[in-house]
Amino acid sequence: MAYFHFLLYLFLLILTVSATDQQRQTTFIVRVQNDAKPSIFPTHKHWYDSTLAALSDRSLPSSRIIHTYDTVFHGFSAKLSAVEASKLESAFGVLSVIPEQVRHLHTTRSPEFLGLKTSDSAGLLKESDFGSDLVIGVLDTGIWPERESFNDRGLGPVPVKWKGSCVASGGFPATSCNRKLIGAKYFSAGYESTNGKMNETVEHRSPRDSDGHGTHTASIAAGRYVFPASTLGYARGVAAGMAPKARLAAYKVCWSAGCFDSDILAAFDSAVNDGVDVISLSVGGVVVPYYLDAIAIGAFGASDHGVFVSASAGNGGPGGLTVTNIAPWVTTVGAGAIDRDFPADVKLGNGKLIPGVSVYGGPALAHHRLYPLIYAGNEGGDGYSASLCLEGSLDPNSVRGKIVLCDRGINSRAQKGEVVKKAGGMGMILANGVFDGEGLVADCHVLPATSVGASSGDEIRRYITSASKSKSPPKATIIFKGTRINVRPAPVVASFSARGPNPESPEILKPDLIAPGLNILAAWPDKVGPSGLASDNRKTEFNILSGTSMACPHVSGLAALLKAAHPGWSPAAIKSALITTAYTLDNRGETMIDESTGNSSTVMDFGAGHVHPQKAMDPGLVYDISSYDYIDFLCNSNYTTKNIQVITRKHADCSRAKKAGHTGNLNFPSMTAVFQLYGKRKMSTHFIRTVTNVGEAKSVYTVGIKPPRGMNVTVEPMKLAFRREGQKLNFLVRVKVVAMKLSAGSSITKSGSIEWSDGKHVVRSPLVVTMQEPL
């Protein structure tokens, strides 16, 4: 009997929990048909409110609408229970109900490294007048408008097309904007609907940046020339963005709890309506189908309006399948290192020098003396927490006056240093884990500290263990060597940079390319210390950060320069120019290395390669793509017509798409084939491409084929003769492969290229073939 009562209790508990879940409200984004509003409603919002009111008998607030959208997306966002969301899906005029996702931030010498110099009278900066009439919209954590990087000296009037505004709010008067920062808005309704009213003692209810990330990315894209610039004495020189005269518009969508889809979509809507030419987005989340992805949907609407969208690839590397923001209409940017670093080496008691990096700017440790060295994980207590130097895990009696070796993971790199400092440590050595590999990121630590690779961490631990058993206890010091330039090899693929293959559309190579994203100097707010820690009261006008977040705005700024130089180019043409002119060799003339392993990197790491702005200015040929081409791609990806309408706002005729053959026939600048073996011995596929002449009117291009090893590739025709600028010609690529013996569930990827050349231009498209043996 007791057992029966127990089962009854469990059943009632499940019912109660289930009922609670059904009543719990979360944010959903609702796509409605463009022309579905009944005439009895004066506005769409009245219709949305009425529709929501009909869903429930409960007492409701006058409006649960969070945002309404009408430019890149048609619909609204609202708080709904699971039951209400289910009912709403079948309501009149509703196409889709999308659960909100919370995104997170993917967190100078680079203009010179990229070949952008003010003295270059015939280069990209000159041709585009530095992008002075172009507007870059940065969707991020806001902006610190007083920074010198955002001054408007020498700039002309605000472009007449501009319809945006400067939203004044506490501590951010309308005068914060100028002829450089021409727009600033914030979007917090989605954030607050989930998290409650923001704490205005730590966050600004305005476009003002309380994090630093948005100020940094905005100045990378379009910061003015500022001299002198440095962070705590490191990277001294001139700071400048990619498009120093381009106008900026800041759209604050990221808050302490993250970046909420409903706010991001509202910012996309506003930015396109305001008249931006480029949208830069350094945030990301989990990969979902495009019709459930607010960023993919917003980016499609922007692209459809002629706006170029670049987004960070994510910092989930070096593992495969980690790339995010993978829609083909988005330019997805991974991170590389430039030819500058900040060496801070560890000198051990046995005389060994271990290479490391740091941008610590305080009193240094004495070079002539060594300090006691311990590994935090060996010092009693909770060894795991202590090894990671988590808050409260270190015993001051064991740490005081010593250099502490901490492992990466869980808490931030700068927080580990703060924990060691609080416990009385003299310094910190931060060791990568196996997954981090040998990739190093320099940080503005609050005590003398440096970062070392995984193998170096192992070597230091071995030294500590052996020295602890000898008569010479373990000792070390850290030698800070400042800034080093002209480093070889460079560029390299940053260890953290997210990698392919594309988890949603394997036939579309992602990331598209890489750009500088490791240890990048850019503007920083007044009230945020360079380490980002609340306890860090240091002030600096510039800071050095790493991430694909930093790589993305490099491409955003370059896209603005290209658009200024070629006003008639579409977003796809700009992307094509960047991809087909990217390079894969470093400054030693060898394939770029993968920072995490020290081995050669691959197309899954760098996409088409590292961005080359000067060549992108004059690519010769471009692969253009229309919105209807993307619809054909979605049809061939087996999306339903309803799903396609959710993404594109267009009614899809998928019978037309079948003529395109397959997803690989999207007119993309790279070509990727995926073969499922299933015991087959020989397989083949084809790619149809159309190129547009944007070079000399009369030009003849000859194809050069570098097939993936062991595969047969042919191109028809082998010559393309253009008679005029703007002319389009087609070609066909056939790929034949012989199956390799693979174990179940495994795959192999090989790459080559197709290159068209007229003697002046080389138009290079990666050709990637993957063979998979299904389970």
Coordinates of C-alpha atoms in Angstrom, one line a residue, residues 245 467 515 632 725 763:
K245 CA 36.5 58.1 -41.5
A467 CA 62.9 20.1 -7.2
A515 CA 41.4 38.4 -39.7
D632 CA 17.0 28.2 -53.9
E725 CA 32.7 45.2 -67.3
V763 CA 40.6 34.8 -58.3

